[in-house]
Coordinates of C-alpha atoms in Angstrom, one line a residue:
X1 CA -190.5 -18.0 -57.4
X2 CA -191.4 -15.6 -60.4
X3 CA -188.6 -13.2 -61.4
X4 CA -189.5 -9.6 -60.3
X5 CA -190.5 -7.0 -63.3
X6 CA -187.9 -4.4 -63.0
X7 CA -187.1 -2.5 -65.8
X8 CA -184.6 0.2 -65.5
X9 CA -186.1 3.9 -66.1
X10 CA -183.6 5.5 -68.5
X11 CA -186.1 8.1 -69.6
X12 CA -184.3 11.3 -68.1
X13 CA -180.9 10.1 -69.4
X14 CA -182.5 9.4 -72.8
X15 CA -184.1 12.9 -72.8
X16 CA -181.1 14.1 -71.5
X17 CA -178.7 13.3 -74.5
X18 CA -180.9 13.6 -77.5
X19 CA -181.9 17.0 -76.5
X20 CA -181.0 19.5 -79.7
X21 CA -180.1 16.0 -82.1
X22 CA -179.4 16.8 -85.4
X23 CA -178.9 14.6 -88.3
X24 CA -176.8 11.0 -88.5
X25 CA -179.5 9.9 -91.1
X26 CA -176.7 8.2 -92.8
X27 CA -176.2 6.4 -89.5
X28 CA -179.5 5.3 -89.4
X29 CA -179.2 4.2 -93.1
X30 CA -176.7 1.9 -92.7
X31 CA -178.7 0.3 -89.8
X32 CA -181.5 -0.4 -92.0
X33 CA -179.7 -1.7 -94.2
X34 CA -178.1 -4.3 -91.5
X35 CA -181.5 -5.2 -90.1
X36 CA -182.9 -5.3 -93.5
X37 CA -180.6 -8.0 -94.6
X38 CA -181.7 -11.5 -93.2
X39 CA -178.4 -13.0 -93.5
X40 CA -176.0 -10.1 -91.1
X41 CA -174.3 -11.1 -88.1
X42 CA -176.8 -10.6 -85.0
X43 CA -174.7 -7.4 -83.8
X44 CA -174.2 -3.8 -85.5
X45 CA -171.4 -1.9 -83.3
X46 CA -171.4 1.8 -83.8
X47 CA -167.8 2.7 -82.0
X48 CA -166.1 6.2 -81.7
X49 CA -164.3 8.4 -79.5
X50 CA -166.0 10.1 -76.2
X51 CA -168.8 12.6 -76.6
X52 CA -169.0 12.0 -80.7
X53 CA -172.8 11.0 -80.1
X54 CA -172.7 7.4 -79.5
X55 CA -175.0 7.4 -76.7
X56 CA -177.3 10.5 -78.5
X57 CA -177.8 7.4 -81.5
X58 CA -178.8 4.9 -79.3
X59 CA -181.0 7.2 -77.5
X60 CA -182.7 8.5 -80.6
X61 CA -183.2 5.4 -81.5
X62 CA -185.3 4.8 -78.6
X63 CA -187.0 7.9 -79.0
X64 CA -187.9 7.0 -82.7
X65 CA -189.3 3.4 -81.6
X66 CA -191.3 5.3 -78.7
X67 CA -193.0 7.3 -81.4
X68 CA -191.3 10.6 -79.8
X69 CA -189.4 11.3 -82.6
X70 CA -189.5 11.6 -86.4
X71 CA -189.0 8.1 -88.2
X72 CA -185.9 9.0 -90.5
X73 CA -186.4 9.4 -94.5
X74 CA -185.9 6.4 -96.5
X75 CA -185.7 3.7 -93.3
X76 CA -187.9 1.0 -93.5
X77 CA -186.6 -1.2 -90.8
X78 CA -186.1 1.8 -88.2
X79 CA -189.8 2.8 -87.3
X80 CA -192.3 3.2 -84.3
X81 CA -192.2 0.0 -82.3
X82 CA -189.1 -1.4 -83.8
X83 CA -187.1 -1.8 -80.7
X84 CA -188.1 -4.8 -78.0
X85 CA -185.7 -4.0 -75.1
X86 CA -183.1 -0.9 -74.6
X87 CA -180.7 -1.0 -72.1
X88 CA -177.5 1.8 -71.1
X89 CA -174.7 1.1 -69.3
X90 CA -173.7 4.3 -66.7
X91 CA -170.4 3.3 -65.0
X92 CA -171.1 5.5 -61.9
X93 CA -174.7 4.1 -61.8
X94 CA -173.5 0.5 -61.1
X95 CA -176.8 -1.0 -61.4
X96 CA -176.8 -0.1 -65.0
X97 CA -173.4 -2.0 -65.4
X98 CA -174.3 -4.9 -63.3
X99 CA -174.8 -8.1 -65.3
X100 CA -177.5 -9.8 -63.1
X101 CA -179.6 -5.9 -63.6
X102 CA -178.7 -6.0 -67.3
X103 CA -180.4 -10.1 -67.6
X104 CA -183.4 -8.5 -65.0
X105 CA -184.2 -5.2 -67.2
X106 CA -183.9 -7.2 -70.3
X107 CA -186.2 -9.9 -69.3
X108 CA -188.8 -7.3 -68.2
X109 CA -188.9 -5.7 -71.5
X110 CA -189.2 -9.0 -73.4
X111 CA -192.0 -10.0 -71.3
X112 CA -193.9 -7.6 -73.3
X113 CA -193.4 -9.4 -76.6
X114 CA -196.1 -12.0 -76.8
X115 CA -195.5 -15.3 -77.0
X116 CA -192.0 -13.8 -74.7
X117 CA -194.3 -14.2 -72.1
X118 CA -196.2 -17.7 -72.7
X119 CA -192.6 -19.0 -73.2
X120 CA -191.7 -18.4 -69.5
X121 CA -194.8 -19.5 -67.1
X122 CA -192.8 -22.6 -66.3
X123 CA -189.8 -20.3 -65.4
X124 CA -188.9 -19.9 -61.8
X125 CA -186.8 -16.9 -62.3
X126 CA -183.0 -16.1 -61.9
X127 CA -182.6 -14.7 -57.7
X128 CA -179.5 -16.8 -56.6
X129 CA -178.2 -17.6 -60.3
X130 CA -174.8 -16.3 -61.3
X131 CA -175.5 -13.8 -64.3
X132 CA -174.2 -16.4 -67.3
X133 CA -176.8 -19.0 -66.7
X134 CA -179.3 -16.5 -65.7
X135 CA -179.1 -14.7 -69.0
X136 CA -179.3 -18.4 -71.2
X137 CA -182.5 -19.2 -68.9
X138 CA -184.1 -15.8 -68.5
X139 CA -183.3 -14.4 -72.4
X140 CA -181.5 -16.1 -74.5
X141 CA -183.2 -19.7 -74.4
X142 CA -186.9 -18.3 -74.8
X143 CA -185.6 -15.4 -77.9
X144 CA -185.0 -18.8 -79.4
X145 CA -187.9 -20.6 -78.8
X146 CA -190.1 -17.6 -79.6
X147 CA -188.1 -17.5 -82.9
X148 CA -188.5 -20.7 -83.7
X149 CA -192.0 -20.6 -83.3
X150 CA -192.3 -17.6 -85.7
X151 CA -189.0 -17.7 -88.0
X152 CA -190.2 -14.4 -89.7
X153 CA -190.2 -12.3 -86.1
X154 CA -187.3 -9.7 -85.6
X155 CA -186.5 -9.2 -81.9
X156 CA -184.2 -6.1 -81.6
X157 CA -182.2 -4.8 -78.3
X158 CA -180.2 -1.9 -78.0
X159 CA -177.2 -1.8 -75.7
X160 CA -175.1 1.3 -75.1
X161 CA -171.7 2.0 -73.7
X162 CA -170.2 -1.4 -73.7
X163 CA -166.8 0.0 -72.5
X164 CA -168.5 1.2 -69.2
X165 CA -169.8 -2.1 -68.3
X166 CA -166.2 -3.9 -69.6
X167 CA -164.2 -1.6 -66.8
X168 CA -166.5 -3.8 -63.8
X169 CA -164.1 -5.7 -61.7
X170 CA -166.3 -8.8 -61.9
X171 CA -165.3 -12.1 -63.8
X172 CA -168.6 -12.0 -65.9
X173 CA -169.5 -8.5 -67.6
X174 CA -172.0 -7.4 -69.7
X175 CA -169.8 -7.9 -73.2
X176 CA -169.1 -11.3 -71.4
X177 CA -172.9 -12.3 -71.8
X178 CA -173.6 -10.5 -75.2
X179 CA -170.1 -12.4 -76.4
X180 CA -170.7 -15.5 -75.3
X181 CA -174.3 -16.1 -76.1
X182 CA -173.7 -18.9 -79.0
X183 CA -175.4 -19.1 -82.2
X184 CA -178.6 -17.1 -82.3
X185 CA -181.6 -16.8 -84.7
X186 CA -181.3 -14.6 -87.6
X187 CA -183.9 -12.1 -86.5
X188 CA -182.6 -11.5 -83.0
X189 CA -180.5 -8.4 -83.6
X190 CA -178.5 -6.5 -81.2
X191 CA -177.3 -2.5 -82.3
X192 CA -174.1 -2.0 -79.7
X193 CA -172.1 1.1 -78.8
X194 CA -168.8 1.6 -77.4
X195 CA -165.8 3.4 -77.2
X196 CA -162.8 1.6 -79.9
X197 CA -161.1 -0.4 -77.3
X198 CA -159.8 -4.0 -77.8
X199 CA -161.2 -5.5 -74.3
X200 CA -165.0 -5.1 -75.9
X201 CA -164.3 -5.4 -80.0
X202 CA -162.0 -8.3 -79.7
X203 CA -164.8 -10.2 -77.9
X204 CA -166.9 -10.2 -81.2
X205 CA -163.9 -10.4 -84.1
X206 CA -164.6 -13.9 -85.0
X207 CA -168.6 -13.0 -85.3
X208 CA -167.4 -10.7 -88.1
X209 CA -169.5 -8.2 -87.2
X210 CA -170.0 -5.2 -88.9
X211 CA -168.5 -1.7 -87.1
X212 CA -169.6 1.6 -87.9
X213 CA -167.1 4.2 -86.8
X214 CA -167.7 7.6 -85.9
X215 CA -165.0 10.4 -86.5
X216 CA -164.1 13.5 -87.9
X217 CA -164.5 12.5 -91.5
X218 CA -166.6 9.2 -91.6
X219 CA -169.8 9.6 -93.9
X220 CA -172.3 12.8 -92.9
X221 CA -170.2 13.6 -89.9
X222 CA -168.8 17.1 -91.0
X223 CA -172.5 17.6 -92.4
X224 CA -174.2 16.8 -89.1
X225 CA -171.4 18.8 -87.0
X226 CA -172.3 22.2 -89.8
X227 CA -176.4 21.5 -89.4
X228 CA -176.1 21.5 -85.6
X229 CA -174.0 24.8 -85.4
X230 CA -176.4 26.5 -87.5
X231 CA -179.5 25.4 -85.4
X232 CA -177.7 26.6 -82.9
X233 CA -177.2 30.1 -84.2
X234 CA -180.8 30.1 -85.3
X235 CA -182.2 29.2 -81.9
X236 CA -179.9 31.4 -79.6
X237 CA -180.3 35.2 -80.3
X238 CA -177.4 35.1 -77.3
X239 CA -175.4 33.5 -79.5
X240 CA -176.2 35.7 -82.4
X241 CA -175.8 38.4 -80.5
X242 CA -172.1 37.8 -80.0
X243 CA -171.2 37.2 -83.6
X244 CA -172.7 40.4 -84.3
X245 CA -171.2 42.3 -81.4
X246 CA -167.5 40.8 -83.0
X247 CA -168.5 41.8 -86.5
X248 CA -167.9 38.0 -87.5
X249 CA -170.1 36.0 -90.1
X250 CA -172.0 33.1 -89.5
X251 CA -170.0 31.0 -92.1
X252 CA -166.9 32.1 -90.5
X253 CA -168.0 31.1 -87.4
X254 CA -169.3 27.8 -88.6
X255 CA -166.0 27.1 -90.6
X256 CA -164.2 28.0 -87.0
X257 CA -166.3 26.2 -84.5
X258 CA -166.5 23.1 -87.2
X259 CA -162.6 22.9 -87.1
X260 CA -162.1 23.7 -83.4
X261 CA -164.6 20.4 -82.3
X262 CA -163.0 17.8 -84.4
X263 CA -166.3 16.0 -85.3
X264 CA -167.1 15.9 -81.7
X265 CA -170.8 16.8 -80.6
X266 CA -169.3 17.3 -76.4
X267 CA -167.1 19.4 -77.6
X268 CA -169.6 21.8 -79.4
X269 CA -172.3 21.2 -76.1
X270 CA -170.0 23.3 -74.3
X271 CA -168.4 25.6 -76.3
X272 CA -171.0 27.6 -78.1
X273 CA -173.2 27.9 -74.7
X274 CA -169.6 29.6 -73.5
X275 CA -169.8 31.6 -76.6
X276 CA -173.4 32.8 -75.9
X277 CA -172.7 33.6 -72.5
X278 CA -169.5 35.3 -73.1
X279 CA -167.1 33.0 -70.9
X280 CA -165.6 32.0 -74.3
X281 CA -163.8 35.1 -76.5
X282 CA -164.8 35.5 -80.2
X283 CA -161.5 37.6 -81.2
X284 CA -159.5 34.8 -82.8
X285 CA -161.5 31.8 -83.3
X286 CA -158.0 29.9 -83.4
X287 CA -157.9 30.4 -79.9
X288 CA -160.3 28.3 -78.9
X289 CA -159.7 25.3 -75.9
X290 CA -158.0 22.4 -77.6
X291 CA -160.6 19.5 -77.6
X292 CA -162.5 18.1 -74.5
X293 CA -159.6 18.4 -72.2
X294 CA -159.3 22.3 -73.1
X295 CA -162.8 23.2 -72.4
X296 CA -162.7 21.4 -69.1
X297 CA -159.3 23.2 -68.5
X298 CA -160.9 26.4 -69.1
X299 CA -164.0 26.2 -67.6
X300 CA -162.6 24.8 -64.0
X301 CA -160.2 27.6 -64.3
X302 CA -162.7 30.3 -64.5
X303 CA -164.5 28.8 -61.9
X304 CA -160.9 29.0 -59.5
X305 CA -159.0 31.5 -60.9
X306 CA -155.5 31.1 -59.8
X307 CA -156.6 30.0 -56.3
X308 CA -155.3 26.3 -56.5
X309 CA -155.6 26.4 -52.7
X310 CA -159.5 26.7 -52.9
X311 CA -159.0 23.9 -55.7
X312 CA -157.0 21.9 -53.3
X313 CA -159.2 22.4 -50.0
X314 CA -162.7 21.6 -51.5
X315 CA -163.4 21.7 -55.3
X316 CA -161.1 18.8 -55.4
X317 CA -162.5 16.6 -52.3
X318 CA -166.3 17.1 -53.6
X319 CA -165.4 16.3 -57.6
X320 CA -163.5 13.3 -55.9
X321 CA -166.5 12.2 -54.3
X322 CA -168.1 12.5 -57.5
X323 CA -165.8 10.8 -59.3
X324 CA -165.5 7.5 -57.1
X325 CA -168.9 6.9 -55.9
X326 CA -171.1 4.5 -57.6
X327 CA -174.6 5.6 -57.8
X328 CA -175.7 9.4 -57.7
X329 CA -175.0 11.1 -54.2
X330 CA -177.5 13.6 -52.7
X331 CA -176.4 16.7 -50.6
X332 CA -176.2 14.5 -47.1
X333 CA -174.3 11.9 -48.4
X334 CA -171.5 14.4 -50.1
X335 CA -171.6 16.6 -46.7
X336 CA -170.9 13.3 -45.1
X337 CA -168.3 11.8 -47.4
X338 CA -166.2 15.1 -47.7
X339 CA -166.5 16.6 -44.1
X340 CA -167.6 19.5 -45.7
X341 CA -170.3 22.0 -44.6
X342 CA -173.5 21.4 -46.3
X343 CA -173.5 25.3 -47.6
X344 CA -169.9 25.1 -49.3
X345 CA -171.2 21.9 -51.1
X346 CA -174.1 23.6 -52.2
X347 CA -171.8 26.5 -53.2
X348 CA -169.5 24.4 -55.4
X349 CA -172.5 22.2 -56.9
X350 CA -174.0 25.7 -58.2
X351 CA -170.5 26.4 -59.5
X352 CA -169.5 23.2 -61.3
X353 CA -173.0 22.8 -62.3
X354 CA -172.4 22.4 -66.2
X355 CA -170.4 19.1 -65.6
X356 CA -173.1 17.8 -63.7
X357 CA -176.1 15.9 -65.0
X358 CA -178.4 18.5 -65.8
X359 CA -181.7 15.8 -64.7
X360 CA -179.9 14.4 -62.0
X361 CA -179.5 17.9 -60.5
X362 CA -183.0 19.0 -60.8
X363 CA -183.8 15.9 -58.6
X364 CA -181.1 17.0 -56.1
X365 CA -178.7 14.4 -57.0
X366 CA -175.6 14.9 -58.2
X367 CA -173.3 13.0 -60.8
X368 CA -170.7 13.6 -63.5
X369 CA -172.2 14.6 -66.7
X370 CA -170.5 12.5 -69.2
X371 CA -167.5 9.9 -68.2
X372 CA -165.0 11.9 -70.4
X373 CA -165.0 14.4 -67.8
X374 CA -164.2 11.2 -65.1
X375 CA -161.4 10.5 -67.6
X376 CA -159.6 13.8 -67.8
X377 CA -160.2 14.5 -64.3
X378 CA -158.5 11.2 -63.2
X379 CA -155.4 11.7 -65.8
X380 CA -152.4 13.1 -64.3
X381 CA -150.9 14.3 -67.8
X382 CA -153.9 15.5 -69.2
X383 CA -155.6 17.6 -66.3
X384 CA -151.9 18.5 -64.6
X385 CA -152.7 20.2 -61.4
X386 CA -156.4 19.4 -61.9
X387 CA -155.8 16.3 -61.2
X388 CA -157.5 14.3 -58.7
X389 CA -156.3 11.3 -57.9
X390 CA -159.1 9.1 -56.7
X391 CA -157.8 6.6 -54.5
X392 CA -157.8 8.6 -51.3
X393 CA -161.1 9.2 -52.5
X394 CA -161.8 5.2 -52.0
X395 CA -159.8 4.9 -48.6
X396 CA -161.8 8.1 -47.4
X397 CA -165.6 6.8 -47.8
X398 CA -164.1 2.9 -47.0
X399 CA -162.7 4.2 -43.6
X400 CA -165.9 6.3 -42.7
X401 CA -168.2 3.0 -42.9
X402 CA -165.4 0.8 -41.3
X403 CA -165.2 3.3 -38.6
X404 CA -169.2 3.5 -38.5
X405 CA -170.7 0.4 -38.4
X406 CA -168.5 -2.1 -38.3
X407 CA -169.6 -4.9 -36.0
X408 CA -173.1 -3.5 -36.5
X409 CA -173.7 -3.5 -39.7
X410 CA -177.4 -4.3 -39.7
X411 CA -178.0 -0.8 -39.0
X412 CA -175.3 0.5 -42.2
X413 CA -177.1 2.7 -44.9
X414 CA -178.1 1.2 -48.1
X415 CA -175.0 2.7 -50.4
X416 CA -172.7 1.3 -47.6
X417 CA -174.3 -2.6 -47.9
X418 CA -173.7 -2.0 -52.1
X419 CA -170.5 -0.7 -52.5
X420 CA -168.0 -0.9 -49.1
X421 CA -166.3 -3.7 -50.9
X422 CA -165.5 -2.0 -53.9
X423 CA -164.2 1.4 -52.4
X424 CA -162.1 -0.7 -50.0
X425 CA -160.9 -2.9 -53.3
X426 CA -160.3 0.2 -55.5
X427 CA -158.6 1.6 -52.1
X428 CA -156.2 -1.5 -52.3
X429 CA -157.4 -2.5 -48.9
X430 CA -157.6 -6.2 -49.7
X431 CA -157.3 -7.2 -46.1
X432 CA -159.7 -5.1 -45.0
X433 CA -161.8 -6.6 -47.9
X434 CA -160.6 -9.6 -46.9
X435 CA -161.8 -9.4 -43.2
X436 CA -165.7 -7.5 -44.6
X437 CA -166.3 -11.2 -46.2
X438 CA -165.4 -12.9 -43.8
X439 CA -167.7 -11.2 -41.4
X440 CA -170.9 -13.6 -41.4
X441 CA -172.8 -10.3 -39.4
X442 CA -171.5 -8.2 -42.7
X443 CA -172.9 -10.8 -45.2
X444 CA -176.3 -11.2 -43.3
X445 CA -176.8 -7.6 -43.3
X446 CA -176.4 -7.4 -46.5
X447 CA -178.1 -10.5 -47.5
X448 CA -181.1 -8.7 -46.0
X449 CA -181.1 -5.6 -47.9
X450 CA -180.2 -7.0 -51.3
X451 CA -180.3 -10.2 -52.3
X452 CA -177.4 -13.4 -52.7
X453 CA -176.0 -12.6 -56.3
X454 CA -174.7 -9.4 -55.2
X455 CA -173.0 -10.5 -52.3
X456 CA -171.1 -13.3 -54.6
X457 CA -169.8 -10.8 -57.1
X458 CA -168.0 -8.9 -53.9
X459 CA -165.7 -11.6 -54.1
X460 CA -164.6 -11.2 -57.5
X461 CA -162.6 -8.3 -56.4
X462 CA -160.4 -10.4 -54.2
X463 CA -160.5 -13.9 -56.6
X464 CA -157.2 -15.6 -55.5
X465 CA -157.3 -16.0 -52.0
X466 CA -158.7 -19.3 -50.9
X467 CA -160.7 -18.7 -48.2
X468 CA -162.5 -16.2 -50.0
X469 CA -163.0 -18.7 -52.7
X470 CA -164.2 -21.2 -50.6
X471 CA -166.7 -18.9 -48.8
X472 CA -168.2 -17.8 -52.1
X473 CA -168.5 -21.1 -53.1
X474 CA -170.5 -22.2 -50.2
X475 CA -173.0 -19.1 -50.6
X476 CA -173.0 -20.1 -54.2
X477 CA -174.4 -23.5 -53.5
X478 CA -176.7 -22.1 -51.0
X479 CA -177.6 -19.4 -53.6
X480 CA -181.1 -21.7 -54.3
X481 CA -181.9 -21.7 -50.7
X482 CA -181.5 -18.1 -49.7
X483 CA -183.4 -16.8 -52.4
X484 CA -186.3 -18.4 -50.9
X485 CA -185.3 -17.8 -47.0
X486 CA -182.9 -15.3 -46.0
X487 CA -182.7 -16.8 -42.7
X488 CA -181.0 -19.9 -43.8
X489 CA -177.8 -18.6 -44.4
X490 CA -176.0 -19.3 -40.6
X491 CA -177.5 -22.7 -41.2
X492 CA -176.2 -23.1 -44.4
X493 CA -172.5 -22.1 -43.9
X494 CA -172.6 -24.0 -40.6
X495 CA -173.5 -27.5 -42.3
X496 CA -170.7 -26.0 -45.6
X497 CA -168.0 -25.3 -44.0
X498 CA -167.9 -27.2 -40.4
X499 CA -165.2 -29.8 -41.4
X500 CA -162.7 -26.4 -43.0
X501 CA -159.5 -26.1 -41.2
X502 CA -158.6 -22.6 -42.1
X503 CA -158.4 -20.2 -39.6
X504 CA -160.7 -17.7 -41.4
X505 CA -163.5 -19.8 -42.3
X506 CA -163.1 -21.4 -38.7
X507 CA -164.0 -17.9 -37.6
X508 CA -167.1 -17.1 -40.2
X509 CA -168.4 -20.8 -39.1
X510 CA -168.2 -19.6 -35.3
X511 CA -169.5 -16.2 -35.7
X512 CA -172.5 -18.0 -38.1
X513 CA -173.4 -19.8 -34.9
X514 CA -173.6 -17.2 -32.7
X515 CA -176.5 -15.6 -34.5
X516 CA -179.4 -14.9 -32.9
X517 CA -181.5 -13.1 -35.6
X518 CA -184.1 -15.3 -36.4
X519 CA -184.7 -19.0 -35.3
X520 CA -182.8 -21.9 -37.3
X521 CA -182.0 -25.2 -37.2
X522 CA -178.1 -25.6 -37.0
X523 CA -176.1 -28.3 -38.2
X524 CA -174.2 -30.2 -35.9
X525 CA -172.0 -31.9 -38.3
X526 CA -170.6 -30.9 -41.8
X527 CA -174.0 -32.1 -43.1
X528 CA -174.5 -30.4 -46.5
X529 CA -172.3 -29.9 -49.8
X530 CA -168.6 -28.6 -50.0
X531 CA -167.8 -26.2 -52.5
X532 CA -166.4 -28.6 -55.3
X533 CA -167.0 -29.9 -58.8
X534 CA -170.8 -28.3 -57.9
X535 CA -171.0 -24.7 -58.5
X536 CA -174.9 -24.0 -58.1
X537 CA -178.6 -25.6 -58.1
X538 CA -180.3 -24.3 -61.0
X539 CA -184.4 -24.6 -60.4
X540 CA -187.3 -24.7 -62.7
X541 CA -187.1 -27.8 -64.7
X542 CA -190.1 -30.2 -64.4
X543 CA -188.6 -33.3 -64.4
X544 CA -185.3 -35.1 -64.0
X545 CA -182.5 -33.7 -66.0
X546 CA -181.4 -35.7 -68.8
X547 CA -179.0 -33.7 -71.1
X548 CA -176.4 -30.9 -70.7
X549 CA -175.1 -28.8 -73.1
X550 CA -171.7 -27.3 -73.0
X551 CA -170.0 -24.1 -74.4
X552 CA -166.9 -24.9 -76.8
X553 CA -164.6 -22.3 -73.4
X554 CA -166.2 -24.8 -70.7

């Protein structure tokens, strides 16, 4: 079976943070100059604080190998088509952050490279792998063959937001893959992003690879942060308007604004449209919201006033739903998940709408903006009675599908099947969790509305308890089977797990028998494989297996 094409559309987001981009040629320099060099490390890091333009570089990068932006003077390297695969991670869109999506949207963008594709006719695809092996099969194993072949090529991938994808709760992540990958062929290059923390830029210390770091001084920072604010005051006669009405210059103002943002582009986003509009005062430019946290602080609190109670009742529930669900929520799903009337959450939605995504909300979905707005929200000392503390959040949309569907859960919602388990994990529910897969009607549901890998990583988030060990390693070794027949699975843990003593796995086995979905042959004895020294069938190979190759961790 043929892997699927499915490339992840990041167009919006990409237009969405490179709109207004100014500057960072000396960004873009030193990136040529890395891919240039034959003899760098295979990964360029670009690292920084939230909302200092991270994710706007790795989306103009895009932009400039799409031909929809200018090349930049003096690159050689960094040019129309130079870019073979793009991929960014979105922690509230989990697909983006998911490994097994990640290997999928990678391959599907190789495939276009030719030679990519003549590499993998013999491949039957990755459906039922765990995400390590699929990524060796699916794209690392043919980037190496293809470079072989051609020595001279230069293969290059950007990944954004590492740090997203590092926060999963899953034992293999995305900087797990892109860490572990081995030695690779000088002209495979990846350009990374991420915010400075140790989980993600320890993983590639001993690569000694080369980090460019963004902040308040670094390079053509101040330059970029003064050429921004005075495209700004160009473009916006609102803006220009209000330095005029307060009898300021525009090098005062730029001087003012420059200092107030710190080197960070978020911080500017906001403010000057504040400015423009006249939420934000002009009289003493010192006055201006302390960083990221002050201009959310300020503009919730002109949204409430000194109600907190109107904070408290709703603006708080729906910012919570927000802020814990997984995916982007549309106006049914948030009336449902908050219990509140579908006109207040259109009310609020109209009132919070500038920490939104702005192309998210002209589709009528809704979604924080940026994560930094997740982070202040969700920090008790930082956002002080803003705060919303997200649990409850968890146990609220957990308890609504529990209460719902359970014991007919082939008839649960889509966003239920994805991401129960994790609300009821994040929740702390484990036994809950515990009992969800457990449930064989659970699993086959679904099992029929996704596919087997993402069933396996649900029990990451409980990975000490032995039954739930031994459950995922059966559907691990059937992994090959279902993949081909989503039927087999009563069949599967029937002949797995017969001879297993424990009480909960006793019950999965006798619930597995009961089913009546489909027809199946079931095993009368304990027939087929324990979980054990076996971990997975891995097909695709033409002939017997001769060799195996093993990483220096096992």
């Amino acid at each position: 079976m043929f892997m699927t094409r499915n490339i992840l559309d990041f167009s919006d987001y990409i237009i969405e943070h490179t709109r207004d981009f100014t500057g960072r040629e000396w960004v873009f320099t030193q990136i040529d100059r890395w891919l240039a060099n034959p003899d760098a490390p295979p990964f360029f890091i670009i690292t920084g604080e939230p909302g200092i333009g991270k994710t706007a570089i790795a989306a103009q990068l895009v932009r400039i190998s799409n031909g929809q932006a200018p090349e930049p003077a003096g690159c050689i390297s960094i040019k129309k088509g130079f870019l073979n695969a793009a991929h960014f991670c979105i922690r509230q869109q989990v697909n983006t952050v998911e490994p097994l999506e990640f290997v999928q949207s990678l391959y599907s963008q190789l495939l276009e490279i030719e030679g990519f594709t003549e590499e993998m006719l013999e491949n039957k695809g990755v459906e039922g792998q765990t995400a390590v092996p699929a990524y060796i099969d699916m794209v690392i194993n043919p980037l190496k063959a293809l470079h072989d072949r051609d020595p001279n090529r230069q293969t290059v991938i950007v990944v954004d937001s590492l740090d997203e994808a590092a926060r999963m709760a899953r034992r293999d992540t995305i900087v797990d893959l892109l860490a572990n990958t081995g030695r690779l062929p000088a002209g495979v290059r990846f350009i990374l992003t991420t915010r400075p923390e140790d989980r993600v830029l320890r993983r590639f210390d001993e690569r000694n690879v080369p980090y460019l770091l963004l902040d308040v001084t670094r390079g053509g920072n101040p330059e970029d942060i003064r050429r921004y604010i005075q495209e700004k005051l160009s473009s916006s006669n609102a803006l220009a308007a209000r330095l005029a009405e307060n009898h300021m210059d525009k090098e005062t103002f730029i001087k003012a604004a420059g200092e107030a943002c710190k080197g960070n582009f978020l911080y500017l986003v906001w403010l000057l449209p504040a400015i423009a509009g006249g939420k934000q005062g002009l009289d003493d430019p010192a006055a201006f919201p302390v960083g990221l946290d002050g201009i959310y602080q300020a503009f919730l609190r002109t949204r409430i006033g000194n109600d907190l109670d109107q904070w408290r009742k709703s603006y708080r529930l729906l910012l919570g739903v927000l802020i814990a669900a997984q995916e982007p929520l549309a106006i049914d799903q948030l009336t449902r998940f908050t219990g509140l009337e579908a006109q207040e959450v259109r009310d609020i939605l109209i009132d919070v709408q500038q920490v939104l995504s702005p192309s998210l909300y002209q589709q009528g979905l809704y979604q924080p903006y940026h994560q930094s707005i997740v982070g202040f929200l969700t920090h008790a000392d930082r956002a002080g009675e803003l705060w919303i503390d997200p649990q409850p959040i968890h146990d609220k949309i957990a308890d609504l599908y529990l209460s719902e569907y359970n014991g007919r859960w082939a008839a649960c919602d889509r966003y239920g099947l994805r991401h129960l388990p994790f609300h009821l994990a994040q929740a702390g529910r484990l036994e809950d969790l515990r009992r969800l897969l457990l449930d064989f009607s659970w699993l086959q549901a679904k099992l029929e509305a996704a596919d087997i890998s993402s069933i396996l990583v649900d029990y990451d988030f409980s990975a000490h308890d032995e039954e739930l060990h031994l459950a995922q390693g059966a559907l691990r070794l059937s992994a090959h089977a279902l993949a081909k027949n989503k039927s087999e699975m009563a069949g599967q843990l029937v002949g797995r797990l017969l001879a297993c003593e424990q009480p909960g796995i006793q019950g999965l086995v006798g619930q597995a028998k009961e089913w009546r979905g489909k027809p199946w042959l079931r095993p009368l004895t304990a027939s087929l494989m324990l979980p054990g020294p076996l971990l997975l069938t891995l097909e695709g190979h033409r002939d017997d297996v001769s060799a195996v190759a093993l990483h220096a961790d096992g």
